[in-house]
PDB file of C-alpha atoms and ligand atoms in Angstrom:
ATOM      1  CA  UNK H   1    -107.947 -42.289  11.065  1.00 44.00           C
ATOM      2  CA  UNK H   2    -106.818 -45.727  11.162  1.00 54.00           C
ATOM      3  CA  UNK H   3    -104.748 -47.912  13.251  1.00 77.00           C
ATOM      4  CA  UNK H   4    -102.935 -49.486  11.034  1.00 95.00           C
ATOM      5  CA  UNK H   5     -99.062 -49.516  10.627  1.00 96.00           C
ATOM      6  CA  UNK H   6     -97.921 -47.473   8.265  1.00 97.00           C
ATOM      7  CA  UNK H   7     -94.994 -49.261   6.350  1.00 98.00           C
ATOM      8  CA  UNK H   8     -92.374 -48.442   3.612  1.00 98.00           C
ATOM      9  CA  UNK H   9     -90.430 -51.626   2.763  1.00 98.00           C
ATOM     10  CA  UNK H  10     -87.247 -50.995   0.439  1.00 98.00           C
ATOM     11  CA  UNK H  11     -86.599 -53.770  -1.980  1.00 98.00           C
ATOM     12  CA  UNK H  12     -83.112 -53.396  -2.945  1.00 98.00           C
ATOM     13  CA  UNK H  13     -83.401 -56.471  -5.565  1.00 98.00           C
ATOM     14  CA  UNK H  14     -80.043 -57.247  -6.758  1.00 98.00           C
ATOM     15  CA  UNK H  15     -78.502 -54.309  -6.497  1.00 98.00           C
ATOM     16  CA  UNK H  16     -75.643 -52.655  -4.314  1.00 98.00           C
ATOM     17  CA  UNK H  17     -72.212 -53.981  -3.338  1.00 98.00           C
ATOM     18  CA  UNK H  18     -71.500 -54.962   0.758  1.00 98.00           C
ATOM     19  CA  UNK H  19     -69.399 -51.636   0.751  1.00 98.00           C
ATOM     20  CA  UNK H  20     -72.252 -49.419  -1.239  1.00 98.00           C
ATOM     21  CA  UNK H  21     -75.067 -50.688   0.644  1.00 98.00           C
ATOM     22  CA  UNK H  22     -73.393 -50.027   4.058  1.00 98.00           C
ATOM     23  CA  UNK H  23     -72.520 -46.518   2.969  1.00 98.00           C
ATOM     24  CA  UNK H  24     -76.392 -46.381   1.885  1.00 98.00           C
ATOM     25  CA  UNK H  25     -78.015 -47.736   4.937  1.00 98.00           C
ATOM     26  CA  UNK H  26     -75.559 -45.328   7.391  1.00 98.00           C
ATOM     27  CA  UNK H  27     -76.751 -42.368   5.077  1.00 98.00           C
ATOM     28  CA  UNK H  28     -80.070 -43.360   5.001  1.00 98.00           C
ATOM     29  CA  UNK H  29     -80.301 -43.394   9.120  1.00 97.00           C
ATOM     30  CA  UNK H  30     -78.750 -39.857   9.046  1.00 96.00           C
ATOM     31  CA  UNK H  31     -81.380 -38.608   7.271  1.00 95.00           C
ATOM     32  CA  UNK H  32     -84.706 -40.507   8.711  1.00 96.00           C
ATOM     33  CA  UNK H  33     -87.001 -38.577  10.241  1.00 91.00           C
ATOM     34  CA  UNK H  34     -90.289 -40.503  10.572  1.00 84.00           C
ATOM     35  CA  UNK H  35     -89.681 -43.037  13.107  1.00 86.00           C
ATOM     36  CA  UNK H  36     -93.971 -43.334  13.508  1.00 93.00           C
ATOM     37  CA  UNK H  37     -93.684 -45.458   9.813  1.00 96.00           C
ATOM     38  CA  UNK H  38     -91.962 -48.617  10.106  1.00 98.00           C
ATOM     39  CA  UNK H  39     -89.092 -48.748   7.650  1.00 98.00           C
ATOM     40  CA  UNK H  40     -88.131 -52.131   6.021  1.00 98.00           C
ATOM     41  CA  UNK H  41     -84.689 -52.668   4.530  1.00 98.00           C
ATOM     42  CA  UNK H  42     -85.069 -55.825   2.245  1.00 99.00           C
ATOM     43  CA  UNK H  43     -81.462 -56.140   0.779  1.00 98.00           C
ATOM     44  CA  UNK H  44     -79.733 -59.220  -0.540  1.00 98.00           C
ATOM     45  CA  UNK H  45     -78.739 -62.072   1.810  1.00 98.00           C
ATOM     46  CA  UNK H  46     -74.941 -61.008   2.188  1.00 98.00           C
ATOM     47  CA  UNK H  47     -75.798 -57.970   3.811  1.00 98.00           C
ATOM     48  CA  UNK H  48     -78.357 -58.733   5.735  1.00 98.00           C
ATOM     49  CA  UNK H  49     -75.901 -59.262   8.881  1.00 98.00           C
ATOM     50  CA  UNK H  50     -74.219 -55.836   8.373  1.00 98.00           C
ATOM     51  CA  UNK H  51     -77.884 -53.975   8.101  1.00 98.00           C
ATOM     52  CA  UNK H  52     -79.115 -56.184  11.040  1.00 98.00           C
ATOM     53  CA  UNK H  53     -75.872 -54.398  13.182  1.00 98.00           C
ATOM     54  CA  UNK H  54     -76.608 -51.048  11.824  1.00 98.00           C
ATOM     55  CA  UNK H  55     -80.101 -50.403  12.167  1.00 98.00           C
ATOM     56  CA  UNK H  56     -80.265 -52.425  15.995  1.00 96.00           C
ATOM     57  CA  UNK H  57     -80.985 -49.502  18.037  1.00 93.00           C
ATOM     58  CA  UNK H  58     -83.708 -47.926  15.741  1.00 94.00           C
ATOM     59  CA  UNK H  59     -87.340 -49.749  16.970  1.00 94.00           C
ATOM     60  CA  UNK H  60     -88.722 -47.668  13.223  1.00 97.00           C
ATOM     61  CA  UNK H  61     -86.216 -49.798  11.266  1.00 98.00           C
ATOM     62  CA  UNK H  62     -86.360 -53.400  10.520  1.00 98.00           C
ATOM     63  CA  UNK H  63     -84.799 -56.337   8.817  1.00 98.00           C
ATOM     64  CA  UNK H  64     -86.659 -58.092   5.879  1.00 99.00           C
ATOM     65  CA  UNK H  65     -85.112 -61.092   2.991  1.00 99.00           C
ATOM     66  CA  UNK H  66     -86.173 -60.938  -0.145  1.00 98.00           C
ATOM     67  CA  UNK H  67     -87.038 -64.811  -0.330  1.00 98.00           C
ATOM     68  CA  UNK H  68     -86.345 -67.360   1.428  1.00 98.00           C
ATOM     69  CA  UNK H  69     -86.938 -71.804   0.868  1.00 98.00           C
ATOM     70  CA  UNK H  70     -89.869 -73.572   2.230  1.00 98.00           C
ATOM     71  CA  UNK H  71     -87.995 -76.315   3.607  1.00 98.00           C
ATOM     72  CA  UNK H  72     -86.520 -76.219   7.332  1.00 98.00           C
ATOM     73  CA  UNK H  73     -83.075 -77.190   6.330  1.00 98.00           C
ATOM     74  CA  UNK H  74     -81.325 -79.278   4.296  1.00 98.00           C
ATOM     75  CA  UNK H  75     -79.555 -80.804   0.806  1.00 98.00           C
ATOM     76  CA  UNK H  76     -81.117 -77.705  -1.010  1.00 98.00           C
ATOM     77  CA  UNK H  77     -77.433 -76.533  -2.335  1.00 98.00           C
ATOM     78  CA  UNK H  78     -78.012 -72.666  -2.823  1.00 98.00           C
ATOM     79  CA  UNK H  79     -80.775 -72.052  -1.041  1.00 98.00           C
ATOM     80  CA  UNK H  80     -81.302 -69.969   2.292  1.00 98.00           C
ATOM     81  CA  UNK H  81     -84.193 -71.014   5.265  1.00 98.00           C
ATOM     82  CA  UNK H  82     -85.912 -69.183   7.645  1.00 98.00           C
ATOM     83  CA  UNK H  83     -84.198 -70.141  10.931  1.00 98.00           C
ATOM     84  CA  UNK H  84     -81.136 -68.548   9.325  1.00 98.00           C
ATOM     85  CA  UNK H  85     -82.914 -65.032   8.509  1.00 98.00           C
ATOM     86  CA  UNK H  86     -84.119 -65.205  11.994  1.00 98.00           C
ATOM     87  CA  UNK H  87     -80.461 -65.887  12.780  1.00 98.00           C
ATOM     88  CA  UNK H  88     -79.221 -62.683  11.803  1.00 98.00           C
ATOM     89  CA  UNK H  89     -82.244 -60.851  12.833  1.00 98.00           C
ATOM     90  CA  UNK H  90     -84.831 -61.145   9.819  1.00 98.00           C
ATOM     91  CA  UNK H  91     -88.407 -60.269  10.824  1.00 98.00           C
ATOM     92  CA  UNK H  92     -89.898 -60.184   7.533  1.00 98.00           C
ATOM     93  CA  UNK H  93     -89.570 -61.832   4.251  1.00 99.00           C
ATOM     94  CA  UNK H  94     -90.669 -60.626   0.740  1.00 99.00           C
ATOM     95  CA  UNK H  95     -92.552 -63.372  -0.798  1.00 98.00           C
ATOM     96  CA  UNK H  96     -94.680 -64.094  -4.213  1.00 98.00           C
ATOM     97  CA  UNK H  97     -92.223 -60.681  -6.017  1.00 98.00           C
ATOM     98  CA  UNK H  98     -93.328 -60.677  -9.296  1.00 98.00           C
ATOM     99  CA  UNK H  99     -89.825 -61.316 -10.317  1.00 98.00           C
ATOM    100  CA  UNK H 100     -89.719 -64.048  -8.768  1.00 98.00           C
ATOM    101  CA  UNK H 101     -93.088 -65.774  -9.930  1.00 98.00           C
ATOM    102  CA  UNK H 102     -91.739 -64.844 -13.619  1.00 97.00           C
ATOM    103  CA  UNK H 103     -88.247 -65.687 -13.352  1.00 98.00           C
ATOM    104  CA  UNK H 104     -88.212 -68.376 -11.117  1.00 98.00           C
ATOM    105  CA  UNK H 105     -91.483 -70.437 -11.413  1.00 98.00           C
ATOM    106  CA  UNK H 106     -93.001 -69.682  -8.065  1.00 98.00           C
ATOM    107  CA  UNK H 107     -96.387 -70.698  -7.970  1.00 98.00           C
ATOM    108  CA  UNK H 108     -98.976 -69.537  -5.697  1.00 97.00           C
ATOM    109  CA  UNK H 109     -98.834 -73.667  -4.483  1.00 97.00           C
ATOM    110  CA  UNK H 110     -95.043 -72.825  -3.420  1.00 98.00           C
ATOM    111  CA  UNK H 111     -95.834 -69.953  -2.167  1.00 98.00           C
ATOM    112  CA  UNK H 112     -98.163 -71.004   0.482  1.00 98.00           C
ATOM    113  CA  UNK H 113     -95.389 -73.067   1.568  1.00 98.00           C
ATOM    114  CA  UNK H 114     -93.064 -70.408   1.866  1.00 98.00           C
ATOM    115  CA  UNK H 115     -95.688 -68.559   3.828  1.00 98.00           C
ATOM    116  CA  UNK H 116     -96.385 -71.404   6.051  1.00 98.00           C
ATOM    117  CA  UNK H 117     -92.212 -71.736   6.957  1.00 98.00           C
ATOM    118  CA  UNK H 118     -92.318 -68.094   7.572  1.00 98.00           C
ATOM    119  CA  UNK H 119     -95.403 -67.841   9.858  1.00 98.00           C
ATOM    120  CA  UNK H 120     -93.724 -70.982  11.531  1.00 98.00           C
ATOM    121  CA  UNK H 121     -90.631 -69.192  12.687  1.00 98.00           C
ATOM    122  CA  UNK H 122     -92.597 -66.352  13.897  1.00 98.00           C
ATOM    123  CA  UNK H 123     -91.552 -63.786  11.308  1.00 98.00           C
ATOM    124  CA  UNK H 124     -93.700 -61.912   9.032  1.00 98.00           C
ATOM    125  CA  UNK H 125     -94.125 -62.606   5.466  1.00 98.00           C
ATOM    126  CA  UNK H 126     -94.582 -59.424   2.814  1.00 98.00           C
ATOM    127  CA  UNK H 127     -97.182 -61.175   0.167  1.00 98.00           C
ATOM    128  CA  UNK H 128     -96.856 -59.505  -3.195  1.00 98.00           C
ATOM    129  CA  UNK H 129     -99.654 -59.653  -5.427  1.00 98.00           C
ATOM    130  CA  UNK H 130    -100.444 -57.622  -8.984  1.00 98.00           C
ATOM    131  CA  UNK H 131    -101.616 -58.251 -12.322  1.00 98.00           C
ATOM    132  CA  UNK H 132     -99.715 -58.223 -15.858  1.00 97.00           C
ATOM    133  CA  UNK H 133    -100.798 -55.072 -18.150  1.00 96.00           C
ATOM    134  CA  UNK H 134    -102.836 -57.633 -20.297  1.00 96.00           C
ATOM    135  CA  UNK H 135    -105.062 -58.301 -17.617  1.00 97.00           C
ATOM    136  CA  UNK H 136    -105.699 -54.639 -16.849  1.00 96.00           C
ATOM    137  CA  UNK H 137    -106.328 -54.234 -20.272  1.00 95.00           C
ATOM    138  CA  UNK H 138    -108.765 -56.588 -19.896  1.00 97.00           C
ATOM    139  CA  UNK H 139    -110.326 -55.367 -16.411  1.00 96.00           C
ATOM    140  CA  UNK H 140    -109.508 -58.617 -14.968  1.00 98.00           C
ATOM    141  CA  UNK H 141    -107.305 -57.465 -12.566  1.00 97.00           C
ATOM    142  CA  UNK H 142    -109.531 -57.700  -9.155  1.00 98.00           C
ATOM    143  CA  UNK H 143    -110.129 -61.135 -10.188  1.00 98.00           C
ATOM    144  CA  UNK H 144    -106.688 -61.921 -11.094  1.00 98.00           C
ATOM    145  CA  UNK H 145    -105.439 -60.690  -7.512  1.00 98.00           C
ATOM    146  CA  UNK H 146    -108.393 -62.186  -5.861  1.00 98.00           C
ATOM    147  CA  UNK H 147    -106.992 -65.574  -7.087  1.00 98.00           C
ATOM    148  CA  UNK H 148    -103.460 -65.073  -6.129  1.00 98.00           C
ATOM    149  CA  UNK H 149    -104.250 -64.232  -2.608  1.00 98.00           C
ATOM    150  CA  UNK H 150    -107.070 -66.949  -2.296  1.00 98.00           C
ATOM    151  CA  UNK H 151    -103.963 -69.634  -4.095  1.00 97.00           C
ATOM    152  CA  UNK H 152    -101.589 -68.538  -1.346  1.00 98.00           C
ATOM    153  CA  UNK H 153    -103.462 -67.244   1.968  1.00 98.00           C
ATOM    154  CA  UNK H 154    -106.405 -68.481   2.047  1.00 98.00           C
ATOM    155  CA  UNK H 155    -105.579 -71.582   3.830  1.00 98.00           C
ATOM    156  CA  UNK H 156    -104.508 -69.524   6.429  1.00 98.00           C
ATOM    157  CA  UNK H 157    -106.043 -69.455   9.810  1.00 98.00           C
ATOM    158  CA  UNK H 158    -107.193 -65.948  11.006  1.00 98.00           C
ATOM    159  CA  UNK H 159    -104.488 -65.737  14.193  1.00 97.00           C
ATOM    160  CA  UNK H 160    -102.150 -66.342  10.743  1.00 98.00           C
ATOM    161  CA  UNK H 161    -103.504 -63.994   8.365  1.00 98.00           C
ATOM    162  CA  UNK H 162    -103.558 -60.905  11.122  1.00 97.00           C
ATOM    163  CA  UNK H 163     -99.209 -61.376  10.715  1.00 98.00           C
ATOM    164  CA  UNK H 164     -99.202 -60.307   6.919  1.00 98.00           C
ATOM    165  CA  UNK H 165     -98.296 -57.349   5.055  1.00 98.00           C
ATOM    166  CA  UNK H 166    -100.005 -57.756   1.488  1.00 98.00           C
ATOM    167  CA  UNK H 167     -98.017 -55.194  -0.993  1.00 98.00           C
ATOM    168  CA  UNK H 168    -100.089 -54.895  -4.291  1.00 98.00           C
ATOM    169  CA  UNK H 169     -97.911 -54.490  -6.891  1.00 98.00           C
ATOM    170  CA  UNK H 170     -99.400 -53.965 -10.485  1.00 98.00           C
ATOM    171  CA  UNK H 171     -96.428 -55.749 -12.934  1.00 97.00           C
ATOM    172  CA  UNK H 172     -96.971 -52.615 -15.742  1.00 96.00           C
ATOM    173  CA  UNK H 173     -96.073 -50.181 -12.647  1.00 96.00           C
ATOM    174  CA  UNK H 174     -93.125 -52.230 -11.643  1.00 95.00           C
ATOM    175  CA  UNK H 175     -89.438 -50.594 -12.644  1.00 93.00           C
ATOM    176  CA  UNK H 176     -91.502 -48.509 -15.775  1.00 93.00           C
ATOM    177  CA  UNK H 177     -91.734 -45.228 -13.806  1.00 90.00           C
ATOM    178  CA  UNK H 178     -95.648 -45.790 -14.846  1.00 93.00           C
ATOM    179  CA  UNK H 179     -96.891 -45.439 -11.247  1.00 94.00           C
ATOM    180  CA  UNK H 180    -100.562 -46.620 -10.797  1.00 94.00           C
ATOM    181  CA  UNK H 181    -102.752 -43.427 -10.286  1.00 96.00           C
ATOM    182  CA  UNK H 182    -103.802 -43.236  -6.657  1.00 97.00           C
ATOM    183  CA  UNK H 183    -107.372 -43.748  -7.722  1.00 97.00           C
ATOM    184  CA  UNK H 184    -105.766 -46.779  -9.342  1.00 97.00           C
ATOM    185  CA  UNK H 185    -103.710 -48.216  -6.138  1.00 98.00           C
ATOM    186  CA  UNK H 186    -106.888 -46.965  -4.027  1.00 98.00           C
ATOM    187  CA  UNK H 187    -109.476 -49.120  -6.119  1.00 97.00           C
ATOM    188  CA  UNK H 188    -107.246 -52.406  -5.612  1.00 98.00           C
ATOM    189  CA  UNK H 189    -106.544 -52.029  -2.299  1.00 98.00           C
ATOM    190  CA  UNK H 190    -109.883 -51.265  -0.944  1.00 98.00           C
ATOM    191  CA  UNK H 191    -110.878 -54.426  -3.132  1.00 98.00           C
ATOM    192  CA  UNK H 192    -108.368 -56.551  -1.734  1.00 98.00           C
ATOM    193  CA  UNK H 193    -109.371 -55.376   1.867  1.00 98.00           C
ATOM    194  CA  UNK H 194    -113.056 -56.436   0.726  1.00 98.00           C
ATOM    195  CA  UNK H 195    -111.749 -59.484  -0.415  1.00 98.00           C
ATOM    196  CA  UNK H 196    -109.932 -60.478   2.736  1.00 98.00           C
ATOM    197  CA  UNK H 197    -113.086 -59.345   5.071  1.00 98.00           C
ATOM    198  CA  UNK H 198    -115.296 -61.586   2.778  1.00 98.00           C
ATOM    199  CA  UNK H 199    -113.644 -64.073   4.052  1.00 98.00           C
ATOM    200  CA  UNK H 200    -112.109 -63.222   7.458  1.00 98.00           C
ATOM    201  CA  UNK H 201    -114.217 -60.590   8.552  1.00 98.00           C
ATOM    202  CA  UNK H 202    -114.503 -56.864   8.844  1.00 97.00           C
ATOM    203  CA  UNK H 203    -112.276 -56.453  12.020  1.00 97.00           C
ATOM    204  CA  UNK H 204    -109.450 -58.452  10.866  1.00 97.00           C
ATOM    205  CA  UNK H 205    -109.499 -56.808   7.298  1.00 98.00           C
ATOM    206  CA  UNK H 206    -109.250 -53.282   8.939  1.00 97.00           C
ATOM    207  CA  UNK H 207    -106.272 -54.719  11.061  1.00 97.00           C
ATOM    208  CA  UNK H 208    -104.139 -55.795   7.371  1.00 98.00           C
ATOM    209  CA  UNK H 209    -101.199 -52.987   6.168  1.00 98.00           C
ATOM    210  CA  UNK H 210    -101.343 -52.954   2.620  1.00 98.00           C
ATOM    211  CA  UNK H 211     -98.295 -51.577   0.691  1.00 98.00           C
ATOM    212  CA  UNK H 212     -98.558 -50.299  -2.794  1.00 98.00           C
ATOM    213  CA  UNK H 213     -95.758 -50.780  -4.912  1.00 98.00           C
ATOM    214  CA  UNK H 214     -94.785 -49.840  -8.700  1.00 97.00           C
ATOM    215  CA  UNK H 215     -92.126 -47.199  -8.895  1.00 96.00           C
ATOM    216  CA  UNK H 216     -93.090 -44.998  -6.338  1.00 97.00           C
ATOM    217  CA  UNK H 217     -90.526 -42.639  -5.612  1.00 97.00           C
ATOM    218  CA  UNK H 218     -89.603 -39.535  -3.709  1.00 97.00           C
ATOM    219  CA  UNK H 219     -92.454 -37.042  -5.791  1.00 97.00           C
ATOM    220  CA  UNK H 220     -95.760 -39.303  -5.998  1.00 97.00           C
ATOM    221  CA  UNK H 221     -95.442 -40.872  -2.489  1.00 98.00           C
ATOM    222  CA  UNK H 222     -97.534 -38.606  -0.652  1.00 97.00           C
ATOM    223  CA  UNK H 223    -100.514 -38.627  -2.861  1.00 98.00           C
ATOM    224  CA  UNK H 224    -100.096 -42.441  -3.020  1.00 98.00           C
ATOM    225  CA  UNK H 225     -99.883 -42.935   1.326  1.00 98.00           C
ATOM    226  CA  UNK H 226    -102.787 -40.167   1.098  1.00 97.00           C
ATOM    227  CA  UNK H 227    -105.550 -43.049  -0.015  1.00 98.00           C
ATOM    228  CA  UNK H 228    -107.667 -44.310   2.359  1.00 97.00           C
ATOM    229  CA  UNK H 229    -106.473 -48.086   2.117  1.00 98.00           C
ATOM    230  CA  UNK H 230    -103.129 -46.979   1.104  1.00 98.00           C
ATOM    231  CA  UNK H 231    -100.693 -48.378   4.216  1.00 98.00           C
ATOM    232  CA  UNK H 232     -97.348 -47.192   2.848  1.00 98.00           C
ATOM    233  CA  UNK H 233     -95.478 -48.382   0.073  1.00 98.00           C
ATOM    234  CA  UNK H 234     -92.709 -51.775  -1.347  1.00 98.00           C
ATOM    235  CA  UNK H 235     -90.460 -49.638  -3.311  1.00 98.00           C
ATOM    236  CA  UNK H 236     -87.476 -50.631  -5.596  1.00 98.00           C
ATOM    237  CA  UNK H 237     -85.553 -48.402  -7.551  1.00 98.00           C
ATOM    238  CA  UNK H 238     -86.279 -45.167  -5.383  1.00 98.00           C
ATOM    239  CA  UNK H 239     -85.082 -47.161  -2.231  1.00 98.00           C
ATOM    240  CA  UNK H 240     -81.636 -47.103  -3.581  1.00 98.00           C
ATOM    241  CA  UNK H 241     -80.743 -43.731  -2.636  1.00 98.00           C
ATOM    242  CA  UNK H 242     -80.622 -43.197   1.295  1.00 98.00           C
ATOM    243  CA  UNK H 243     -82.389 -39.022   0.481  1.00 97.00           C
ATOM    244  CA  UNK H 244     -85.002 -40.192  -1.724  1.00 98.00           C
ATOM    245  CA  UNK H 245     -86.296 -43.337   0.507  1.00 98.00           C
ATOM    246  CA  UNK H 246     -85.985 -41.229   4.029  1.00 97.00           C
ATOM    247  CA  UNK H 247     -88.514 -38.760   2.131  1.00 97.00           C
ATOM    248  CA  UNK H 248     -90.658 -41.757   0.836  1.00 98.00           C
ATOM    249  CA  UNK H 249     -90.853 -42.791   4.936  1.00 97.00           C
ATOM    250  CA  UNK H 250     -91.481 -39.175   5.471  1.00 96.00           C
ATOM    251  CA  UNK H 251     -94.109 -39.121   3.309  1.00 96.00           C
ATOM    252  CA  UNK H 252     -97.164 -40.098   5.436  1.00 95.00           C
TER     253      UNK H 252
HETATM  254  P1  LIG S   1     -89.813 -50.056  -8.524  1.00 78.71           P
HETATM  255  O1  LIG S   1     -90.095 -49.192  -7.321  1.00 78.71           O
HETATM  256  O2  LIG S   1     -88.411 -49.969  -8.998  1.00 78.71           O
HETATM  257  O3  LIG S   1     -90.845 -49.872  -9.586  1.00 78.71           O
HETATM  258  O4  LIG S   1     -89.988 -51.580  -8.007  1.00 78.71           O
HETATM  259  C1  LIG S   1     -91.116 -51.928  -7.318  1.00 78.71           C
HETATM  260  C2  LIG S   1     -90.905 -53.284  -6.753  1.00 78.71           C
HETATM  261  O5  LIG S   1     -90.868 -54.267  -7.467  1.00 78.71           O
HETATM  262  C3  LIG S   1     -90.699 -53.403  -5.301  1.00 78.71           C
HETATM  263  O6  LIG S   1     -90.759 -54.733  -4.893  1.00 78.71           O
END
């Protein structure tokens, strides 16, 4: 067995009202179990205060953003920084979501930045990586994730590197109820793991959690946490009902 922390980050997205999302976190508590896995709670901004209050005396249960701005602070009208998720009581931030490369323009360039303000403030980024369905299609996918990780991390000093969670997250698997197969989710992750000890060495690469995400859910997360270089899981849809993501933690 390995050493590694076993994670399950939920990824609410933009979902959930202040009201809804309390009544969701309180049932959610009720009806954790695990408290070995560390469980994430990644919802919007606006409630990150009220989860930070509700989940303060469970050490299993942490705060994470689901972005953040590169800059320290500043004229950036909209945007949130990193001193003020630490503020509230933010120790890790989802960066590089697919989502948010598509929709938004975040390029692996910007995200290095984004990892770099993180890293800075002493909080923990959650680097998302994962290839289109075109791609697969095309068996480029190792070298498609090799790229993204060597565009945003590899810049990054080992003492760095040893803070990240990487979360592969295949794009076809993501919100399509298509999971990856776990042979599928095993082969990437064992090649990302190669991929980071090629270049920071065996020790550290054992060290790295590495989340799978792509609709897992309440029936296929077992199987999934079951692979060898499977560390737990970033999960979306499924970690918007309080029963169904207390059995995903469960589920190691
Ligand atoms: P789903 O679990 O809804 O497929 O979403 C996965 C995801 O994007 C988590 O970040």
């Amino acid at each position: 067995m390995n050493k590694r922390t076993q994670i399950v980050a939920g990824n609410w997205k933009m979902n959930k009202t202040y009201q809804d999302g309390r009544s969701m976190v309180i049932d959610f508590l009720e009806n954790l179990r695990n408290t070995d896995a560390l469980a994430i709670l990644c919802p919007p901004f606006i409630h990150l205060q009220m989860v930070s209050n509700l989940i303060k005396d469970m050490a299993s249960v942490r705060l994470g953003a689901q972005n953040c701005h590169e800059a320290e602070a500043g004229a950036y009208t909209g945007e949130v920084s990193v001193e003020m998720l630490k503020s509230v009581g933010v120790d890790y931030v989802i960066l590089g979501h697919s989502e948010r490369r598509e929709y938004f323009g975040e390029s692996d360039a910007l995200l290095a930045k984004k990892i770099d303000q993180v890293l800075a403030h002493n909080l923990r980024p959650i680097f998302c990586c994962g290839e289109p369905l075109d791609i697969r299609e095309k068996n480029d996918h190792v070298a498609h994730v090799a790229q993204q990780l060597e565009g945003s991390l590899f810049h990054l000093t080992p003492e760095a590197i040893a803070k990240i969670v990487i979360a592969y997250e295949p794009i076809w698997a993501i919100g399509t109820g298509r999971t990856a197969s776990p042979a599928q989710a095993q082969e990437m992750h064992a090649a990302i793991r190669q991929l980071m000890a090629k270049k920071y060495g065996e020790d550290l690469a054992q060290q790295l959690s590495i989340l799978y995400g792509g609709s897992v859910n309440a029936a296929n997360a077992k199987e999934l946490f079951s692979q060898p270089d499977v560390d737990g899981g970033l999960v979306g849809g499924a970690s918007l009902k309080a029963g169904d993501f207390a059995t995903i933690v469960d589920s190691f």
